Amino acid sequence: MKANSLKRFNRCFAVALLVWLWAGQAYSQEMNPQVTLLDSLNRLKQGAMPDREQALEQLGEVNHPRTLTVLQALLNGKLYQVASNEQLVIAAENSEGYQLIDAITGEDLGNKPRSDVNKINLTNTIRVKLRKLIGQLELKSEDATVRLAAVNGLIKATDDNTLALLRQLETTERDEAVLEAMQMIFALKDLKSEDKAIRLTALVTLKDFNNQEVVNRLNVLMEKDSAGQYLETDADVRKQAKLILSEINARIQFYSILETLFFGLSLGAVLVLAAIGLAITFGVMGVINMAHGELMMLGAYTTYVIQQMMPDHLGLSIVMAIPAAFLISGLVGIAIERGIIRFLYGRPLETLLATFGVSLFLQQTVRSIFSPLNRSVTTPEWMSGSLQINDFLSLTWNRFYILVFCLMVFVLLLQILKRTRLGLEVRAVAQNRGMAKVMGIPTDKVDAMTFGLGSGIAGVAGVALSQITNVGPNLGQAYIVDSFMVVVFGGVGNLWGTLVAGFSLGIANKILEPYAGAVLAKILVLVFIILFIQKRPSGLFPQKGRAVEAK
Amino acid sequence: MKIIDISLRTLTQMGIVVTLLTGAGAAVAEETIKVGVLHSLSGTMAISETTLKDTMLMLIDEQNKKGGLLGKKLEPVVVDPASNWPLFAEKARELLTKDKVAAIFGCWTSVSRKSVLPVIEELNGVLFYPVQYEGEESSKNVFYTGAAPNQQAIPAVDYLMNDLKAERWVLAGTDYVYPRTTNKILEAYLKAKGVDEKDIMINYTPFGHSDWQSIVADIKKFGSAGKKTAVVSTINGDANIPFYKELGNQGISAEDIPVVAFSVGEEELSGIDTKPLVGHLAAWNYFMSVDTTKNAAFIQQWKDYIKNPKRVTNDPMEAHYIGFNMWVKAVEKAGTTDPEAVQKAIIGIEYPNLTGGMSKMLPNHHISKPVLIGEIQEDGQFLTVWQTNKLVDGDAWSDFLPESKPIIADWTAPISCGNFNTETKKCSGQNY
């Protein structure tokens, strides 16, 4: 209890400090900003929680050109102190350790090994305060996007001081978007006004905003207090608010459909990527390759290895991993085909068992080389986070890229099969092996190349998977059933079928998931496929013509 | 022919020598006290359980350096149940009947413990179980050195409710017995605290789930209704990584919607990209970062033993540390390793835990432990942000479930029952 009251006191004190800060900027200029900055940072980095929070408030007052930089470094976990002399530094990681910059002066201190510096730890309480402090400082930033983010950050936590500050800034603000965000904050504030007319105008202003906070505040207007009285006393305002709310809800509905669609497509993209290699080896060649999942796993591990080799270029390493994974998985695929599968053509059961053995072998090999623990593949900056369209719809970048990537791989594969000599030979052998041989096509070589192509694509899929799931020896097992499901559902031997099947299964899964839960949704999809296959044994797009009869 | 003759004779001679040697070996073996180590060294659980096997070997090694127990050396018998639940029962039987071990230290998942239970009760063995679990059990033959729900889940919810002012709750878990029971208890607890039905969202996912998009989007929507929302995660295993990654990608930070996890520890965090996890919470009874001399010594001992300065320590390791030492003290007190005598002697035994308190074996076969809540830091360690000011006694039967409320476990006379109904005054025996 004692600690709690102390905390409360500190909070009051903090607010008082803030008021005082905005009231009298002049005072802080009288003190030596450098000394204050250093002093408050030193208090911030250790000691009891209340003391650290107080130090944070003090930091806000300091009128030092590097305050914002230091605070941002602190929030992003880049602020360290040198173990030997407790000097505060901003560190950037590189291959040799850390590149250090003096936090206060900005002086370059060169490279230091990792063990020489200790990170300044943060807790959520401090992080929340820090974010607010940075937000307030950023309101004055030169960059309009930074200002916009800062204003948006203040929506939930507006007090009289920030409002006053915003009103003051509004007069000088030029940027449309920032002004609009400010208008929304003012309108939200006006909803609490005594004057009915002001409340009604505020509602009109809020009509067009796609913002969760607006929805929440409008919902509050509809609520009743414990005595059964509406919180909003005026019936006109309630009516208006209800109207606007239903308008916004319709938009939310629309965006949530879009979101489900995107989720479905992105899950579908993963399925298609996993299955498309199989569509070649199983679909075109008719080989049941149980080691297909492990070929994906090899691709994922290739990504990991390449990332280890070039830790300074995360983004580039992912791009580099694509051809590398294609090569490695492709070569392993060719080796499997030449070493085992070619002796077993026409004996599907034995192929199944043999490739299952290969899959166990590959898993164990990876376990021996990389340990059974999952490896972590770091996601590059441009693939993390999301594309925020509005408060109700945001698309995560990694899924977005995978969707695009999947389509690219599909188109490329289709072109290879349609336009290249290899493609022509592959199709010829698939349609009629004997006739192709008679025509002088080296069927053995084509078999190996086809299998290599399918395996290589599996490796490429592994690169994509490394970005969304754990890279471990069991990665492949999680996808092998799904891959077969997609290929069989789409129609064996049909790339378009695989694409359509993957996307429709993904979307079906995501539509079902909110109602049925993740486990049941998967089961339902599986049951659906079983029933579907009963009705149409050769899938969505069955192969037609002589090729079928020949098999 | 003659050559063969000679070689035959030699063989017979050799056979005699070998028989003598093994006989002598058996004689030596009788001088030791055998300790069974029943942890998976292969399969999916190997990642977590191998560490515990090594911990046991280290503890036994150390005890032997101190002169063993009752004047005899301790001899570890390590078996591998291979993450295969029925195999756990088989291996336990083997340990008790063939190797005649004095005690078994083992199991990780609840299902493996449930599988061993009938065997260990039939053969009257002793099992020390070091992992946090769902409760609703107390066997005469099992000592639960991990946390019961009231030593982990309930305090964590209290922290979220009182300190972080959470009003809406997402209970997310992997679909098996531990999360389901824990969430049942938590749901009852939250409702008892006046949380409305519509402010609780419960979600289960399969093991190894990796597509978290819609679930995280749901959590985000659920959490944006203007009330502070917290996620209580009983998600187990490697599904955690894509979950936290998706949280990060959808812009949910620990400040907006904190996630408190019960199955994410130092071991799980070592070697992964911790950026999306920073600031999220975990509740345990021990953190490697706890600054006590005992802990520092333990960490040093572990790193020296395993010969890897990067290895981390975690909560179940501490549980084995406490459990093993309690067993040693109990054997010394009883003067024998006889299970019956040890089961009696161990109740009330106290041993200092690594976080600076004195843990005690309670009559319900659970131990008293402190509860710590920590925020995940970028280096994979925890920064303690809250802890109970005294040790919490493990409660076998939750007081928040109506069906287990009147039930207590007390293995001392006159009750001597793990499932005693205080209302009907009846002992229902075991319930595995």
Short mmCIF file of N, CA and C in Angstrom, two decimals, chain A residues 240-323:
data_model
loop_
_atom_site.label_atom_id
_atom_site.label_comp_id
_atom_site.label_asym_id
_atom_site.label_seq_id
_atom_site.Cartn_x
_atom_site.Cartn_y
_atom_site.Cartn_z
N GLN A 240 -28.48 11.39 -33.32
CA GLN A 240 -27.44 11.71 -34.29
C GLN A 240 -26.26 10.75 -34.15
N ALA A 241 -25.87 10.52 -32.90
CA ALA A 241 -24.71 9.66 -32.64
C ALA A 241 -24.99 8.24 -33.13
N LYS A 242 -26.23 7.79 -32.90
CA LYS A 242 -26.61 6.44 -33.31
C LYS A 242 -26.50 6.29 -34.83
N LEU A 243 -26.98 7.32 -35.51
CA LEU A 243 -26.95 7.34 -36.97
C LEU A 243 -25.50 7.23 -37.47
N ILE A 244 -24.67 8.08 -36.89
CA ILE A 244 -23.26 8.10 -37.32
C ILE A 244 -22.58 6.78 -37.00
N LEU A 245 -22.92 6.26 -35.83
CA LEU A 245 -22.31 5.01 -35.40
C LEU A 245 -22.65 3.88 -36.37
N SER A 246 -23.93 3.84 -36.80
CA SER A 246 -24.30 2.76 -37.71
C SER A 246 -23.58 2.92 -39.04
N GLU A 247 -23.37 4.17 -39.45
CA GLU A 247 -22.60 4.43 -40.67
C GLU A 247 -21.18 3.89 -40.54
N ILE A 248 -20.57 4.23 -39.40
CA ILE A 248 -19.18 3.79 -39.20
C ILE A 248 -19.13 2.27 -39.09
N ASN A 249 -20.11 1.70 -38.40
CA ASN A 249 -20.12 0.24 -38.26
C ASN A 249 -20.23 -0.47 -39.60
N ALA A 250 -20.98 0.12 -40.50
CA ALA A 250 -21.08 -0.46 -41.83
C ALA A 250 -19.72 -0.46 -42.50
N ARG A 251 -18.98 0.63 -42.29
CA ARG A 251 -17.62 0.69 -42.86
C ARG A 251 -16.73 -0.36 -42.19
N ILE A 252 -16.87 -0.50 -40.86
CA ILE A 252 -16.06 -1.50 -40.15
C ILE A 252 -16.32 -2.88 -40.73
N GLN A 253 -17.61 -3.17 -40.94
CA GLN A 253 -18.01 -4.44 -41.51
C GLN A 253 -17.31 -4.69 -42.84
N PHE A 254 -17.33 -3.66 -43.67
CA PHE A 254 -16.71 -3.74 -44.99
C PHE A 254 -15.22 -4.04 -44.87
N TYR A 255 -14.55 -3.29 -43.98
CA TYR A 255 -13.12 -3.49 -43.82
C TYR A 255 -12.82 -4.86 -43.24
N SER A 256 -13.70 -5.36 -42.37
CA SER A 256 -13.39 -6.65 -41.77
C SER A 256 -13.54 -7.76 -42.81
N ILE A 257 -14.45 -7.57 -43.77
CA ILE A 257 -14.54 -8.54 -44.86
C ILE A 257 -13.24 -8.51 -45.68
N LEU A 258 -12.78 -7.30 -45.96
CA LEU A 258 -11.52 -7.15 -46.69
C LEU A 258 -10.38 -7.83 -45.93
N GLU A 259 -10.39 -7.65 -44.62
CA GLU A 259 -9.32 -8.20 -43.79
C GLU A 259 -9.34 -9.72 -43.85
N THR A 260 -10.54 -10.29 -43.68
CA THR A 260 -10.66 -11.76 -43.75
C THR A 260 -10.17 -12.26 -45.10
N LEU A 261 -10.53 -11.53 -46.13
CA LEU A 261 -10.11 -11.91 -47.46
C LEU A 261 -8.59 -11.91 -47.57
N PHE A 262 -7.99 -10.87 -47.02
CA PHE A 262 -6.53 -10.77 -47.07
C PHE A 262 -5.89 -11.91 -46.28
N PHE A 263 -6.44 -12.16 -45.08
CA PHE A 263 -5.90 -13.26 -44.26
C PHE A 263 -6.01 -14.57 -45.03
N GLY A 264 -7.16 -14.77 -45.65
CA GLY A 264 -7.38 -16.00 -46.40
C GLY A 264 -6.42 -16.12 -47.55
N LEU A 265 -6.23 -15.02 -48.29
CA LEU A 265 -5.31 -15.04 -49.42
C LEU A 265 -3.89 -15.32 -48.96
N SER A 266 -3.52 -14.72 -47.83
CA SER A 266 -2.14 -14.90 -47.38
C SER A 266 -1.91 -16.32 -46.89
N LEU A 267 -2.92 -16.89 -46.19
CA LEU A 267 -2.79 -18.29 -45.81
C LEU A 267 -2.76 -19.15 -47.07
N GLY A 268 -3.62 -18.78 -48.03
CA GLY A 268 -3.66 -19.50 -49.30
C GLY A 268 -2.31 -19.43 -50.00
N ALA A 269 -1.67 -18.26 -49.95
CA ALA A 269 -0.37 -18.09 -50.60
C ALA A 269 0.65 -19.05 -50.02
N VAL A 270 0.61 -19.20 -48.69
CA VAL A 270 1.54 -20.14 -48.05
C VAL A 270 1.24 -21.55 -48.54
N LEU A 271 -0.04 -21.89 -48.59
CA LEU A 271 -0.43 -23.23 -49.05
C LEU A 271 0.01 -23.45 -50.49
N VAL A 272 -0.22 -22.45 -51.33
CA VAL A 272 0.15 -22.59 -52.74
C VAL A 272 1.66 -22.76 -52.87
N LEU A 273 2.41 -21.92 -52.13
CA LEU A 273 3.87 -22.03 -52.19
C LEU A 273 4.33 -23.42 -51.79
N ALA A 274 3.72 -23.93 -50.70
CA ALA A 274 4.13 -25.25 -50.22
C ALA A 274 3.73 -26.32 -51.22
N ALA A 275 2.59 -26.12 -51.90
CA ALA A 275 2.05 -27.19 -52.74
C ALA A 275 2.55 -27.15 -54.17
N ILE A 276 3.04 -25.99 -54.62
CA ILE A 276 3.27 -25.85 -56.05
C ILE A 276 4.44 -26.71 -56.53
N GLY A 277 5.42 -26.87 -55.64
CA GLY A 277 6.52 -27.77 -55.99
C GLY A 277 6.01 -29.19 -56.10
N LEU A 278 5.11 -29.53 -55.18
CA LEU A 278 4.51 -30.85 -55.17
C LEU A 278 3.63 -31.06 -56.40
N ALA A 279 3.01 -29.97 -56.86
CA ALA A 279 2.17 -30.07 -58.04
C ALA A 279 3.00 -30.55 -59.23
N ILE A 280 4.29 -30.20 -59.21
CA ILE A 280 5.17 -30.66 -60.28
C ILE A 280 5.54 -32.12 -60.06
N THR A 281 6.10 -32.42 -58.85
CA THR A 281 6.62 -33.77 -58.64
C THR A 281 5.50 -34.79 -58.54
N PHE A 282 4.45 -34.46 -57.80
CA PHE A 282 3.33 -35.39 -57.63
C PHE A 282 2.37 -35.25 -58.81
N GLY A 283 2.01 -34.02 -59.09
CA GLY A 283 1.01 -33.77 -60.12
C GLY A 283 1.47 -34.17 -61.50
N VAL A 284 2.64 -33.69 -61.92
CA VAL A 284 3.09 -33.94 -63.28
C VAL A 284 3.79 -35.29 -63.40
N MET A 285 4.64 -35.61 -62.41
CA MET A 285 5.42 -36.85 -62.53
C MET A 285 4.73 -38.04 -61.89
N GLY A 286 3.79 -37.76 -60.96
CA GLY A 286 3.09 -38.86 -60.30
C GLY A 286 3.88 -39.51 -59.20
N VAL A 287 4.92 -38.82 -58.69
CA VAL A 287 5.72 -39.38 -57.60
C VAL A 287 5.17 -38.87 -56.27
N ILE A 288 4.84 -39.78 -55.38
CA ILE A 288 4.41 -39.35 -54.05
C ILE A 288 5.67 -39.10 -53.24
N ASN A 289 6.01 -37.84 -53.08
CA ASN A 289 7.26 -37.51 -52.41
C ASN A 289 6.99 -37.04 -50.99
N MET A 290 7.15 -37.95 -50.03
CA MET A 290 6.90 -37.58 -48.63
C MET A 290 7.99 -36.67 -48.08
N ALA A 291 9.11 -36.57 -48.77
CA ALA A 291 10.20 -35.72 -48.30
C ALA A 291 10.05 -34.29 -48.80
N HIS A 292 8.91 -34.00 -49.43
CA HIS A 292 8.71 -32.65 -49.96
C HIS A 292 8.80 -31.60 -48.86
N GLY A 293 8.20 -31.88 -47.72
CA GLY A 293 8.25 -30.94 -46.58
C GLY A 293 9.69 -30.68 -46.15
N GLU A 294 10.49 -31.74 -46.17
CA GLU A 294 11.89 -31.58 -45.73
C GLU A 294 12.69 -30.75 -46.72
N LEU A 295 12.28 -30.79 -48.01
CA LEU A 295 12.96 -29.94 -48.99
C LEU A 295 12.66 -28.47 -48.68
N MET A 296 11.43 -28.20 -48.20
CA MET A 296 11.10 -26.84 -47.76
C MET A 296 11.95 -26.46 -46.56
N MET A 297 12.07 -27.43 -45.64
CA MET A 297 12.87 -27.19 -44.45
C MET A 297 14.31 -26.84 -44.82
N LEU A 298 14.85 -27.55 -45.82
CA LEU A 298 16.21 -27.23 -46.26
C LEU A 298 16.29 -25.79 -46.76
N GLY A 299 15.25 -25.37 -47.49
CA GLY A 299 15.21 -23.99 -47.97
C GLY A 299 15.23 -23.01 -46.81
N ALA A 300 14.45 -23.31 -45.76
CA ALA A 300 14.40 -22.43 -44.60
C ALA A 300 15.76 -22.37 -43.91
N TYR A 301 16.42 -23.55 -43.79
CA TYR A 301 17.74 -23.56 -43.17
C TYR A 301 18.77 -22.83 -44.03
N THR A 302 18.60 -22.91 -45.33
CA THR A 302 19.52 -22.17 -46.21
C THR A 302 19.40 -20.68 -45.91
N THR A 303 18.17 -20.21 -45.73
CA THR A 303 17.97 -18.81 -45.37
C THR A 303 18.73 -18.48 -44.09
N TYR A 304 18.60 -19.39 -43.12
CA TYR A 304 19.27 -19.17 -41.85
C TYR A 304 20.79 -19.07 -42.03
N VAL A 305 21.34 -20.00 -42.81
CA VAL A 305 22.79 -20.02 -42.99
C VAL A 305 23.25 -18.75 -43.71
N ILE A 306 22.52 -18.37 -44.75
CA ILE A 306 22.91 -17.16 -45.49
C ILE A 306 22.83 -15.94 -44.58
N GLN A 307 21.81 -15.91 -43.74
CA GLN A 307 21.69 -14.77 -42.82
C GLN A 307 22.86 -14.75 -41.83
N GLN A 308 23.32 -15.94 -41.41
CA GLN A 308 24.47 -15.99 -40.51
C GLN A 308 25.72 -15.49 -41.21
N MET A 309 25.81 -15.73 -42.51
CA MET A 309 27.01 -15.33 -43.23
C MET A 309 27.05 -13.82 -43.47
N MET A 310 25.89 -13.20 -43.58
CA MET A 310 25.88 -11.75 -43.82
C MET A 310 24.93 -11.04 -42.85
N PRO A 311 25.33 -10.98 -41.54
CA PRO A 311 24.44 -10.45 -40.51
C PRO A 311 24.16 -8.95 -40.67
N ASP A 312 24.97 -8.26 -41.45
CA ASP A 312 24.77 -6.81 -41.58
C ASP A 312 23.75 -6.45 -42.66
N HIS A 313 23.42 -7.43 -43.50
CA HIS A 313 22.48 -7.12 -44.59
C HIS A 313 21.30 -8.09 -44.52
N LEU A 314 20.42 -7.82 -43.56
CA LEU A 314 19.30 -8.75 -43.35
C LEU A 314 18.42 -8.86 -44.59
N GLY A 315 18.06 -7.70 -45.14
CA GLY A 315 17.16 -7.68 -46.27
C GLY A 315 17.75 -8.41 -47.46
N LEU A 316 19.03 -8.09 -47.75
CA LEU A 316 19.69 -8.69 -48.90
C LEU A 316 19.82 -10.20 -48.72
N SER A 317 20.06 -10.62 -47.46
CA SER A 317 20.27 -12.05 -47.23
C SER A 317 19.02 -12.84 -47.60
N ILE A 318 17.84 -12.26 -47.36
CA ILE A 318 16.60 -12.96 -47.72
C ILE A 318 16.52 -13.10 -49.24
N VAL A 319 16.84 -12.02 -49.93
CA VAL A 319 16.79 -12.05 -51.40
C VAL A 319 17.80 -13.06 -51.94
N MET A 320 19.01 -13.05 -51.35
CA MET A 320 20.06 -13.98 -51.77
C MET A 320 19.65 -15.42 -51.50
N ALA A 321 18.89 -15.61 -50.43
CA ALA A 321 18.53 -16.96 -50.03
C ALA A 321 17.63 -17.63 -51.07
N ILE A 322 16.89 -16.83 -51.84
CA ILE A 322 15.95 -17.43 -52.78
C ILE A 322 16.65 -18.31 -53.82
N PRO A 323 17.63 -17.76 -54.58
CA PRO A 323 18.32 -18.66 -55.52
C PRO A 323 19.11 -19.75 -54.82
#
